[in-house]
Coordinates of C-alpha atoms in Angstrom, one line a residue:
Chain W
X27 CA 0.0 0.0 0.0
X28 CA 0.8 3.6 -0.3
X29 CA 3.0 4.3 2.7
X30 CA 3.7 7.8 1.5
X31 CA 0.1 9.1 1.4
X32 CA -0.5 12.4 3.2
X33 CA -1.8 11.7 6.7
X34 CA -3.6 14.5 8.5
X35 CA -1.7 15.5 11.7
X36 CA -3.5 16.2 14.9
X37 CA -2.2 17.2 18.3
X38 CA -3.7 14.3 20.0
X39 CA -1.5 11.2 19.5
X40 CA -4.5 8.9 19.9
X41 CA -6.3 10.6 17.0
X42 CA -3.1 10.4 14.9
X43 CA -2.9 6.7 15.6
X44 CA -6.5 6.2 14.5
X45 CA -6.2 8.6 11.5
X46 CA -3.2 6.7 10.1
X47 CA -5.1 3.4 10.1
X48 CA -8.6 4.7 9.3
X49 CA -8.9 8.4 8.1
X50 CA -12.3 8.8 9.8
X51 CA -11.4 11.8 11.8
X52 CA -10.4 13.9 8.9
X53 CA -13.5 12.7 7.1
X54 CA -15.8 14.0 9.9
X55 CA -13.8 17.2 10.1
X56 CA -14.3 17.7 6.3
X57 CA -18.0 16.6 6.1
X58 CA -19.3 18.0 9.4
X59 CA -16.7 20.6 10.6
X60 CA -15.4 22.7 7.7
X61 CA -18.2 21.7 5.4
X62 CA -19.5 24.9 3.8
X63 CA -23.2 25.6 4.0
X64 CA -24.7 28.5 1.9
X65 CA -25.1 31.3 4.5
X66 CA -28.7 32.1 3.4
X67 CA -30.1 28.7 4.3
X68 CA -33.2 29.1 6.4
X69 CA -34.9 26.7 8.9
X70 CA -36.3 24.6 6.0
X71 CA -32.7 23.3 5.8
X72 CA -32.9 21.8 9.3
X73 CA -35.4 19.1 8.4
X74 CA -32.8 16.8 6.9
X75 CA -31.1 16.7 10.3
X76 CA -34.4 16.4 12.1
X77 CA -35.4 13.4 9.9
X78 CA -32.1 11.7 10.7
X79 CA -32.6 12.2 14.4
X80 CA -36.2 10.9 14.1
X81 CA -35.0 7.8 12.2
X82 CA -32.6 7.0 15.0
X83 CA -35.3 7.6 17.6
X84 CA -37.6 5.2 15.7
X85 CA -34.9 2.6 15.5
X86 CA -34.1 2.8 19.2
X87 CA -37.7 2.9 20.5
X88 CA -38.5 0.1 18.1
X89 CA -35.8 -2.2 19.3
X90 CA -37.0 -1.8 22.9
X91 CA -40.6 -2.4 21.8
X92 CA -39.5 -5.6 20.1
X93 CA -38.1 -7.0 23.3
X94 CA -41.7 -7.2 24.6
X95 CA -43.7 -7.8 21.5
X96 CA -45.0 -11.2 20.3
X97 CA -45.6 -11.6 16.5
X98 CA -48.4 -14.1 16.7
X99 CA -52.0 -13.6 15.8
X100 CA -53.2 -14.9 19.2
X101 CA -50.8 -12.8 21.2
X102 CA -49.8 -9.7 19.3
X103 CA -52.7 -7.5 20.5
X104 CA -52.3 -8.6 24.1
X105 CA -48.6 -8.1 24.1
X106 CA -49.1 -4.6 22.9
X107 CA -51.6 -4.0 25.7
X108 CA -49.1 -5.5 28.1
X109 CA -46.4 -3.0 26.9
X110 CA -48.9 -0.2 27.6
X111 CA -49.9 -1.4 31.0
X112 CA -47.3 -3.7 32.6
X113 CA -43.9 -3.0 31.0
X114 CA -41.9 -0.2 32.7
X115 CA -42.2 2.9 30.6
X116 CA -43.7 0.6 27.8
X117 CA -46.4 3.2 27.2
X118 CA -43.7 5.9 26.6
X119 CA -41.8 3.7 24.2
X120 CA -44.9 2.9 22.3
X121 CA -46.2 6.5 22.2
X122 CA -42.8 7.7 21.1
X123 CA -42.8 5.1 18.4
X124 CA -46.3 5.6 17.0
X125 CA -46.2 9.4 17.2
X126 CA -42.6 9.4 16.1
X127 CA -43.8 7.7 12.8
X128 CA -46.3 10.4 12.2
X129 CA -43.7 13.2 13.0
X130 CA -41.2 11.4 10.8
X131 CA -43.6 11.8 7.9
X132 CA -44.4 15.4 8.8
X133 CA -40.7 16.2 8.7
X134 CA -40.1 14.3 5.5
X135 CA -43.0 16.0 3.8
X136 CA -41.7 19.4 4.8
X137 CA -38.2 18.2 3.6
X138 CA -39.8 17.2 0.2
X139 CA -41.8 20.5 0.0
X140 CA -38.5 22.4 0.6
X141 CA -36.7 20.4 -2.1
X142 CA -39.5 21.0 -4.6
X143 CA -40.1 24.7 -3.9
X144 CA -36.4 25.6 -4.0
X145 CA -35.6 23.3 -6.8
X146 CA -33.1 21.1 -4.9
X147 CA -33.9 18.2 -7.2
X148 CA -32.3 20.0 -10.2
X149 CA -28.8 19.6 -11.6
X150 CA -26.5 18.6 -10.1
X151 CA -28.6 17.0 -7.3
X152 CA -30.8 14.7 -9.4
X153 CA -29.4 11.4 -8.0
X154 CA -29.8 12.9 -4.5
X155 CA -33.5 13.5 -5.2
X156 CA -33.9 9.9 -6.6
X157 CA -32.3 8.5 -3.4
X158 CA -34.7 10.7 -1.4
X159 CA -37.8 9.4 -3.2
X160 CA -36.5 5.9 -2.6
X161 CA -36.2 6.6 1.1
X162 CA -39.8 7.9 1.0
X163 CA -40.9 4.7 -0.6
X164 CA -39.1 2.6 2.0
X165 CA -40.6 4.7 4.7
X166 CA -44.1 4.1 3.4
X167 CA -43.5 0.4 3.2
X168 CA -42.0 0.3 6.7
X169 CA -44.8 2.2 8.3
X170 CA -47.5 0.1 6.6
X171 CA -45.7 -3.1 7.9
X172 CA -45.4 -1.6 11.4
X173 CA -49.1 -0.6 11.5
X174 CA -50.0 -4.2 11.0
X175 CA -48.1 -5.4 14.1
X176 CA -50.6 -4.3 16.9
X177 CA -53.1 -6.6 15.3
X178 CA -56.1 -4.3 15.8
X179 CA -59.0 -4.0 13.4
X180 CA -57.3 -1.2 11.3
X181 CA -54.1 -3.3 11.3
X182 CA -55.8 -6.3 9.9
X183 CA -58.0 -4.6 7.4
X184 CA -55.4 -2.1 6.3
X185 CA -53.1 -5.0 5.6
X186 CA -55.9 -6.8 3.8
X187 CA -56.7 -3.9 1.5
X188 CA -53.1 -3.0 0.7
X189 CA -52.0 -6.6 0.0
X190 CA -55.1 -7.0 -2.2
X191 CA -53.7 -4.2 -4.3
X192 CA -51.3 -6.7 -5.8
X193 CA -54.1 -9.0 -6.9
X194 CA -55.1 -6.3 -9.4
X195 CA -52.1 -7.2 -11.5
X196 CA -53.3 -9.4 -14.4
X197 CA -52.5 -13.1 -14.4
X198 CA -49.8 -13.3 -11.7
X199 CA -51.7 -11.0 -9.2
X200 CA -53.4 -13.6 -7.1
X201 CA -50.4 -15.8 -6.9
X202 CA -48.2 -12.9 -6.0
X203 CA -50.6 -11.8 -3.2
X204 CA -50.7 -15.4 -1.8
X205 CA -46.9 -15.5 -1.9
X206 CA -46.6 -12.2 -0.2
X207 CA -49.1 -13.2 2.6
X208 CA -47.8 -16.8 2.9
X209 CA -51.5 -17.7 3.2
X210 CA -54.8 -17.1 1.3
X211 CA -55.6 -14.2 3.6
X212 CA -53.8 -12.1 6.1
X213 CA -52.8 -14.5 8.9
X214 CA -50.1 -15.6 11.2
X215 CA -47.6 -16.3 8.4
X216 CA -48.2 -12.7 7.3
X217 CA -47.8 -11.2 10.7
X218 CA -44.5 -13.0 11.3
X219 CA -42.9 -11.8 8.0
X220 CA -44.3 -8.3 8.4
X221 CA -42.5 -8.2 11.8
X222 CA -39.3 -9.5 10.4
X223 CA -39.4 -6.9 7.5
X224 CA -40.5 -4.1 9.8
X225 CA -37.4 -4.8 11.9
X226 CA -34.9 -4.8 9.0
X227 CA -36.2 -2.1 6.7
X228 CA -35.2 0.8 8.9
X229 CA -31.6 -0.3 8.7
X230 CA -31.9 -0.3 4.9
X231 CA -33.4 3.2 5.2
X232 CA -30.4 4.2 7.4
X233 CA -28.0 2.9 4.6
X234 CA -29.8 4.8 1.9
X235 CA -29.8 7.9 4.1
X236 CA -26.0 7.6 4.3
X237 CA -25.9 7.6 0.5
X238 CA -28.4 10.5 0.5
X239 CA -26.2 12.6 2.8
X240 CA -23.0 11.6 1.0
X241 CA -24.5 12.7 -2.3
X242 CA -25.6 16.1 -1.1
X243 CA -22.1 16.7 0.4
X244 CA -20.6 16.3 -3.1
X245 CA -22.1 19.5 -4.5
X246 CA -23.2 21.1 -1.2
X247 CA -26.6 22.1 -0.1
X248 CA -29.0 24.1 -2.2
X249 CA -30.3 27.4 -0.7
X250 CA -33.5 29.6 -0.8
X251 CA -32.0 31.5 -3.8
X252 CA -31.1 28.4 -5.7
X253 CA -27.7 29.7 -6.8
X254 CA -24.3 28.1 -6.3
X255 CA -21.7 29.1 -3.7
X256 CA -19.2 31.3 -5.6
X257 CA -16.9 32.5 -3.0
X258 CA -16.0 32.0 0.7
X259 CA -18.2 35.0 1.5
X260 CA -21.2 33.0 0.4
X261 CA -20.9 30.2 3.0
X262 CA -20.4 29.4 6.6
X263 CA -18.8 26.4 8.1
X264 CA -21.2 23.7 9.3
X265 CA -19.6 23.7 12.7
X266 CA -20.6 25.6 14.6
X267 CA -23.1 27.7 12.7
X268 CA -25.4 25.2 11.1
X269 CA -25.0 22.7 13.9
X270 CA -26.3 25.4 16.4
X271 CA -29.1 26.3 14.0
X272 CA -30.1 22.6 13.6
X273 CA -29.9 22.2 17.5
X274 CA -32.4 25.0 17.9
X275 CA -34.7 23.4 15.3
X276 CA -34.3 20.1 17.2
X277 CA -35.4 21.8 20.5
X278 CA -38.5 23.2 18.9
X279 CA -39.2 19.8 17.4
X280 CA -38.7 18.2 20.8
X281 CA -41.2 20.5 22.3
X282 CA -43.8 19.7 19.6
X283 CA -43.5 15.9 19.7
X284 CA -43.3 15.9 23.5
X285 CA -46.6 17.9 23.6
X286 CA -48.3 15.2 21.5
X287 CA -46.6 12.2 23.2
X288 CA -47.6 13.4 26.7
X289 CA -50.9 15.3 26.1
X290 CA -52.5 13.8 23.0
X291 CA -50.8 10.5 22.3
X292 CA -53.8 9.1 20.4
X293 CA -54.6 12.3 18.4
X294 CA -53.3 10.6 15.3
X295 CA -54.4 7.1 16.1
X296 CA -57.6 5.3 14.9
X297 CA -60.0 4.2 17.6
X298 CA -60.7 1.0 15.7
X299 CA -57.2 -0.2 16.2
X300 CA -57.9 -0.7 19.9
X301 CA -60.3 -3.5 18.9
X302 CA -58.6 -6.9 18.3
X303 CA -58.4 -8.0 14.7
X304 CA -61.5 -9.9 13.5
X305 CA -61.3 -11.5 10.1
X306 CA -65.1 -11.7 9.9
X307 CA -66.0 -8.1 10.5
X308 CA -64.7 -5.2 8.4
X309 CA -64.8 -1.8 10.2
X310 CA -67.5 0.5 8.7
X311 CA -64.9 2.8 7.5
X312 CA -61.3 1.8 6.8
X313 CA -58.9 4.8 7.2
X314 CA -55.3 4.7 6.3
X315 CA -52.7 6.6 8.4
X316 CA -53.1 10.2 7.5
X317 CA -49.7 10.4 6.0
X318 CA -50.6 7.8 3.4
X319 CA -54.1 9.2 2.8
X320 CA -53.3 11.3 -0.3
X321 CA -52.3 8.2 -2.1
X322 CA -55.3 6.3 -0.8
X323 CA -57.5 9.1 -2.2
X324 CA -56.0 8.6 -5.6
X325 CA -56.6 4.8 -5.4
X326 CA -60.3 5.3 -4.6
X327 CA -60.9 8.1 -7.1
X328 CA -60.5 5.6 -10.0
X329 CA -63.6 3.5 -10.7
X330 CA -61.4 0.6 -11.9
X331 CA -59.3 -1.7 -9.7
X332 CA -56.2 -2.0 -11.8
X333 CA -56.4 1.6 -12.9
X334 CA -56.6 2.8 -9.3
X335 CA -53.6 0.7 -8.3
X336 CA -51.5 1.9 -11.2
X337 CA -52.3 5.5 -10.6
X338 CA -51.6 5.2 -6.9
X339 CA -48.1 3.7 -7.5
X340 CA -47.7 6.1 -10.5
X341 CA -48.2 9.0 -8.1
X342 CA -45.0 8.0 -6.3
X343 CA -43.0 6.8 -9.3
X344 CA -43.6 10.1 -11.1
X345 CA -41.6 11.8 -8.4
X346 CA -38.5 10.0 -9.7
X347 CA -38.5 11.8 -13.0
X348 CA -39.4 15.3 -11.8
X349 CA -35.8 16.5 -12.4
X350 CA -36.3 15.8 -16.1
X351 CA -39.9 17.1 -16.4
X352 CA -38.8 20.5 -15.1
X353 CA -36.8 22.1 -17.9
X354 CA -36.3 25.5 -16.1
X355 CA -32.7 26.2 -15.2
X356 CA -33.8 28.4 -12.3
X357 CA -34.0 26.4 -9.2
X358 CA -35.8 28.5 -6.6
X359 CA -39.5 29.2 -7.0
X360 CA -38.7 32.6 -5.4
X361 CA -37.5 33.6 -8.9
X362 CA -40.3 31.8 -10.8
X363 CA -43.3 34.1 -10.8
X364 CA -45.7 31.7 -12.5
X365 CA -44.5 28.3 -11.4
X366 CA -44.4 29.4 -7.8
X367 CA -48.2 29.5 -7.7
X368 CA -48.7 26.2 -9.3
X369 CA -46.2 24.7 -6.9
X370 CA -48.0 26.1 -3.9
X371 CA -51.2 24.8 -5.5
X372 CA -49.6 21.4 -5.7
X373 CA -48.9 21.4 -2.0
X374 CA -52.5 22.5 -1.1
X375 CA -53.9 19.9 -3.5
X376 CA -51.8 17.2 -1.8
X377 CA -53.2 18.3 1.5
X378 CA -56.8 18.3 0.1
X379 CA -56.2 14.8 -1.3
X380 CA -55.1 13.6 2.1
X381 CA -58.2 15.1 3.7
X382 CA -60.7 13.4 1.4
X383 CA -58.7 10.2 1.5
X384 CA -59.7 9.9 5.1
X385 CA -63.4 10.5 4.3
X386 CA -65.9 8.1 2.7
X387 CA -65.4 7.9 -1.1
X388 CA -68.8 9.2 -2.0
X389 CA -70.5 12.2 -3.6
X390 CA -68.6 15.5 -3.2
X391 CA -65.6 13.9 -1.6
X392 CA -65.2 11.6 -4.6
X393 CA -65.5 14.5 -7.0
X394 CA -62.9 16.5 -5.0
X395 CA -60.6 13.4 -5.0
X396 CA -61.0 13.2 -8.8
X397 CA -60.2 16.9 -9.4
X398 CA -57.2 16.5 -7.0
X399 CA -56.0 13.5 -9.0
X400 CA -56.2 15.5 -12.2
X401 CA -54.2 18.3 -10.7
X402 CA -51.6 16.0 -9.2
X403 CA -50.8 14.4 -12.6
X404 CA -51.4 17.5 -14.5
X405 CA -48.9 19.3 -12.4
X406 CA -46.2 16.9 -13.4
X407 CA -47.1 16.1 -17.0
X408 CA -48.4 19.4 -18.3
X409 CA -47.8 22.4 -15.9
X410 CA -44.2 21.6 -15.0
X411 CA -42.8 21.1 -18.6
X412 CA -45.0 23.8 -20.0
X413 CA -44.4 26.6 -17.5
X414 CA -40.7 25.9 -17.5
X415 CA -40.9 26.6 -21.3
X416 CA -42.9 29.8 -21.4
X417 CA -42.0 31.4 -18.1
X418 CA -39.6 34.3 -17.9
X419 CA -37.8 34.0 -14.5
X420 CA -37.0 37.0 -12.4
X421 CA -33.4 38.2 -12.3
X422 CA -31.3 36.1 -10.0
X423 CA -28.8 37.7 -7.5
X424 CA -25.2 37.5 -8.7
X425 CA -24.2 35.7 -5.6
X426 CA -25.4 34.6 -2.3
X427 CA -23.6 37.5 -0.6
X428 CA -25.4 39.8 -3.1
X429 CA -28.7 38.9 -1.6
X430 CA -27.7 40.7 1.5
X431 CA -26.3 43.8 -0.1
X432 CA -28.6 46.7 -1.0
X433 CA -27.0 47.7 -4.3
X434 CA -27.7 44.8 -6.6
X435 CA -25.9 45.4 -9.8
X436 CA -27.9 45.0 -13.1
X437 CA -27.7 41.5 -14.1
X438 CA -25.6 41.5 -17.3
X439 CA -25.5 37.8 -17.5
X440 CA -29.2 37.6 -18.4
X441 CA -32.1 36.6 -16.3
X442 CA -31.5 32.9 -16.6
X443 CA -28.7 31.6 -14.6
X444 CA -27.4 34.5 -12.7
X445 CA -24.0 34.5 -14.4
X446 CA -22.0 37.2 -12.7
X447 CA -20.8 40.1 -14.7
X448 CA -17.0 40.3 -15.1
X449 CA -17.0 43.3 -12.8
X450 CA -18.8 41.4 -10.0
X451 CA -16.6 38.4 -10.5
X452 CA -13.6 40.4 -9.5
X453 CA -15.3 41.4 -6.3
X454 CA -16.7 38.1 -5.2
X455 CA -14.5 35.4 -6.6
X456 CA -11.4 34.2 -4.9
Chain Y
X28 CA -11.0 -8.6 -36.1
X29 CA -10.4 -12.3 -36.0
X30 CA -9.9 -13.7 -32.6
X31 CA -7.1 -16.0 -31.8
X32 CA -7.9 -19.5 -30.6
X33 CA -6.5 -18.5 -27.2
X34 CA -9.1 -15.8 -26.9
X35 CA -11.9 -18.1 -27.9
X36 CA -10.9 -20.4 -25.1
X37 CA -10.9 -17.5 -22.6
X38 CA -14.4 -16.4 -23.8
X39 CA -15.7 -19.9 -23.4
X40 CA -14.4 -20.1 -19.9
X41 CA -15.7 -16.7 -18.9
X42 CA -19.1 -17.4 -20.4
X43 CA -19.5 -20.8 -18.7
X44 CA -18.2 -19.5 -15.4
X45 CA -20.8 -16.6 -15.5
X46 CA -23.6 -18.9 -16.6
X47 CA -22.8 -21.4 -13.9
X48 CA -22.6 -18.7 -11.3
X49 CA -26.0 -17.3 -12.4
X50 CA -27.7 -20.7 -12.3
X51 CA -26.1 -21.4 -8.9
X52 CA -27.3 -18.1 -7.5
X53 CA -30.8 -18.7 -8.8
X54 CA -30.8 -22.2 -7.3
X55 CA -29.7 -20.8 -4.0
X56 CA -32.3 -18.0 -4.0
X57 CA -35.2 -20.3 -5.0
X58 CA -35.7 -22.0 -1.6
X59 CA -35.8 -18.7 0.1
X60 CA -38.4 -17.4 -2.2
X61 CA -40.4 -20.6 -2.0
X62 CA -40.3 -20.5 1.8
X63 CA -42.6 -17.5 1.6
X64 CA -45.4 -19.4 -0.1
X65 CA -48.1 -21.0 2.0
X66 CA -46.7 -23.8 4.1
X67 CA -48.0 -27.4 3.9
X68 CA -50.1 -27.1 7.0
X69 CA -51.7 -23.9 5.6
X70 CA -52.5 -25.7 2.3
X71 CA -54.0 -28.6 4.2
X72 CA -56.6 -26.4 5.9
X73 CA -59.6 -28.7 5.8
X74 CA -63.3 -28.5 5.1
X75 CA -66.1 -27.3 7.3
X76 CA -69.5 -28.9 7.9
X77 CA -72.3 -26.5 8.7
X78 CA -75.8 -27.3 10.1
X79 CA -78.2 -25.2 8.2
X80 CA -81.5 -26.5 9.7
X81 CA -81.9 -23.4 12.0
X82 CA -81.6 -20.8 9.2
X83 CA -85.0 -19.2 8.5
X84 CA -86.0 -17.9 5.1
X85 CA -84.4 -14.5 4.4
X86 CA -81.8 -15.2 7.1
X87 CA -78.1 -15.4 6.5
X88 CA -75.2 -16.7 8.6
X89 CA -71.4 -16.2 8.5
X90 CA -69.1 -19.0 9.1
X91 CA -65.3 -19.2 9.0
X92 CA -63.6 -21.3 6.3
X93 CA -59.9 -21.3 5.7
X94 CA -59.7 -18.0 7.6
X95 CA -62.3 -16.4 5.4
X96 CA -65.9 -15.6 6.1
X97 CA -68.5 -17.6 4.1
X98 CA -72.0 -16.4 3.8
X99 CA -74.8 -19.0 3.8
X100 CA -78.1 -17.4 3.0
X101 CA -81.6 -18.9 2.6
X102 CA -83.1 -16.6 0.0
X103 CA -86.7 -15.5 -0.1
X104 CA -88.9 -16.0 -3.2
X105 CA -88.6 -12.3 -4.0
X106 CA -84.8 -12.5 -3.8
X107 CA -84.6 -15.5 -6.0
X108 CA -86.9 -13.9 -8.6
X109 CA -84.8 -10.7 -8.5
X110 CA -81.7 -12.7 -9.1
X111 CA -83.2 -14.7 -11.9
X112 CA -84.7 -11.7 -13.8
X113 CA -81.3 -10.2 -14.6
X114 CA -79.9 -10.8 -18.0
X115 CA -76.4 -12.2 -17.6
X116 CA -75.2 -10.4 -20.6
X117 CA -75.7 -7.0 -19.0
X118 CA -73.3 -7.7 -16.1
X119 CA -69.8 -6.8 -15.5
X120 CA -69.0 -10.5 -14.7
X121 CA -71.7 -12.3 -16.6
X122 CA -73.1 -15.2 -14.8
X123 CA -76.6 -16.7 -14.5
X124 CA -78.0 -17.2 -11.0
X125 CA -78.5 -20.8 -11.8
X126 CA -74.7 -21.2 -12.3
X127 CA -74.1 -19.8 -8.8
X128 CA -76.4 -22.0 -6.7
X129 CA -77.0 -25.8 -6.4
X130 CA -80.5 -25.4 -4.7
X131 CA -82.0 -22.0 -5.6
X132 CA -83.0 -21.1 -2.1
X133 CA -79.4 -21.6 -0.7
X134 CA -76.8 -19.1 -1.7
X135 CA -73.3 -19.9 -0.5
X136 CA -70.6 -17.2 -1.0
X137 CA -67.1 -16.3 0.1
X138 CA -67.8 -13.1 1.9
X139 CA -64.8 -11.2 0.6
X140 CA -65.2 -8.2 -1.6
X141 CA -63.3 -8.9 -5.0
X142 CA -62.1 -5.4 -5.0
X143 CA -59.7 -5.2 -2.0
X144 CA -60.8 -7.9 0.3
X145 CA -63.2 -6.3 2.8
X146 CA -66.2 -8.2 4.2
X147 CA -69.3 -6.7 2.6
X148 CA -72.3 -5.7 4.7
X149 CA -75.7 -7.3 4.3
X150 CA -75.6 -10.2 6.7
X151 CA -77.5 -8.5 9.5
X152 CA -81.0 -7.1 9.2
X153 CA -79.8 -3.7 10.2
X154 CA -76.9 -3.7 7.6
X155 CA -76.8 -1.6 4.5
X156 CA -77.5 -4.0 1.6
X157 CA -76.7 -1.7 -1.3
X158 CA -78.8 -0.6 -4.2
X159 CA -79.5 -4.2 -5.4
X160 CA -80.6 -5.5 -2.0
X161 CA -77.7 -8.0 -1.7
X162 CA -74.5 -6.8 -0.1
X163 CA -72.7 -3.6 0.1
X164 CA -68.9 -3.2 0.7
X165 CA -68.4 -0.1 2.9
X166 CA -64.7 0.2 2.1
X167 CA -65.0 1.4 -1.5
X168 CA -68.7 1.2 -2.3
X169 CA -69.3 -2.0 -4.3
X170 CA -72.9 -3.2 -4.6
X171 CA -73.7 -6.8 -5.0
X172 CA -77.1 -8.3 -5.9
X173 CA -79.2 -11.1 -4.3
X174 CA -77.0 -13.6 -6.2
X175 CA -73.7 -12.0 -5.0
X176 CA -73.0 -10.5 -8.4
X177 CA -71.2 -7.2 -8.8
X178 CA -73.6 -4.6 -10.0
X179 CA -72.0 -1.2 -9.1
X180 CA -68.7 0.1 -7.7
X181 CA -65.0 -0.7 -8.3
X182 CA -65.0 -4.5 -7.7
X183 CA -64.2 -6.5 -10.9
X184 CA -65.8 -9.8 -10.1
X185 CA -68.8 -11.5 -8.5
X186 CA -68.4 -12.8 -5.0
X187 CA -66.8 -16.2 -5.2
X188 CA -68.9 -19.3 -4.7
X189 CA -66.8 -21.8 -2.7
X190 CA -66.8 -25.5 -3.5
X191 CA -69.6 -27.1 -1.4
X192 CA -71.8 -30.1 -1.2
X193 CA -75.1 -30.9 0.5
X194 CA -74.4 -33.9 2.7
X195 CA -78.2 -34.1 3.5
X196 CA -81.1 -31.6 3.7
X197 CA -79.7 -29.9 6.8
X198 CA -75.9 -30.1 6.4
X199 CA -73.5 -28.4 4.0
X200 CA -69.9 -29.3 3.7
X201 CA -67.7 -26.5 2.5
X202 CA -64.4 -27.2 0.9

């Protein structure tokens, strides 16, 4: 091996000993110490850190719950009740875990909204976006599997409805469903494998999160103005500035989640899931977890089984290609006077879809769901490519520092990419 | 560019190694995938005998067969008439009422909605029975008629009729 490679020297001999054998200290210094963050990043940029912390919290609380949980159809419900009543602090573990899942989705949705609004998915961060959508998919799968485990009525019927989606696939559907369930209906074999998968998938998520973070660190974080760092003046070091900022965000988040865990732990839970699973009685109204409701609304808006299933999965898959549907070079919607409103409309629409997804699919609600469905896909297939083509974006600042200076020079480089004028380059560049 | 014999030999070795590796990997994965299919004891789930002597006309009972609900209904004259009146050709899943019953007053159905697997309502007197007076699935609004055929809503197929035989006038064996 290369004995002559340059080894980072520290004052502490123990660190030097480790660094020589595994250059992990210089890695952390580079990625989490001196790592430059755009200095205009607002609190939206704390949600990646919040999501990571929540993931760790979910894994830890989940491991401790698993120590007292029994994945068997006859005992699962009772073992969860035992956790709630008899296990020391079991109620706390469970409420952290169940509400943590809901907050995990809130955080990730805000994280996605931020990425969409400020154009973080665009060049050169497309792969980063793809990894993120993949994490989102894994999260939905994991939360669905986890929701089955308490073996209440909603657990059982939620699992039945979702696994039946696969039976919509022509020819192989029924066989695939039976193979996934390990039985002809949701039963003990299903519960066992769901538990095994629910335990392992978060570690897969953790791995993909590692790639997601590594990828964003290659080109650095995006920022509210969507322009690149051009000089040292444009950025601050991650440590201590962003770490402190993220810590404040984390404190606020801690207050919010604690308020729910301690004062309204069942706010986001379904009452029917406190009734043990009964394969002979379907609850009058099957409700998905609110964070999956928008997709459920899309499923029900289509009066055809296969069509509904395809559109529901399509609604997620379409996210993967967003970077290629949006042809505008301008990242941030702050500088896109038309697209900005369609983007906000998309967020509102998603919220409305979620709302009707939790109500019966009849009459007006069904109509709203169908309009929402049209806007959802219309946004991606028509609005995004079309607006990117006709819209004239506002002039971008020449640099991030420029955002803070009063006298913004006329943008000679044209309104498109904020290319600094030669005069400005002399000022701001190294 | 003509290849030398030596290269041909190397190509062959490379191809056969990769092929053997692929077959070996597939053979190794297969038992794992197959282990997820229903186990032998699950497949061997037996049949169920039901005493139907106590069921009154118009009444319906739910029994459990292979983990699924099975509806056994003694239909009224009106219900039988309504089921027979329908032209099979007009239906989404065309089937005559006569093909769905052995004795026309006894209707035996797997009580699982063919849409996404919920149990339709209609077994109790107080239940919603849907627009065709049979069964109504509350999950996504599928309506079934008095023969358990899909008439309205997202479900693609009629309610399944399980295999069953009349052992005598008062006992049905399902499965």
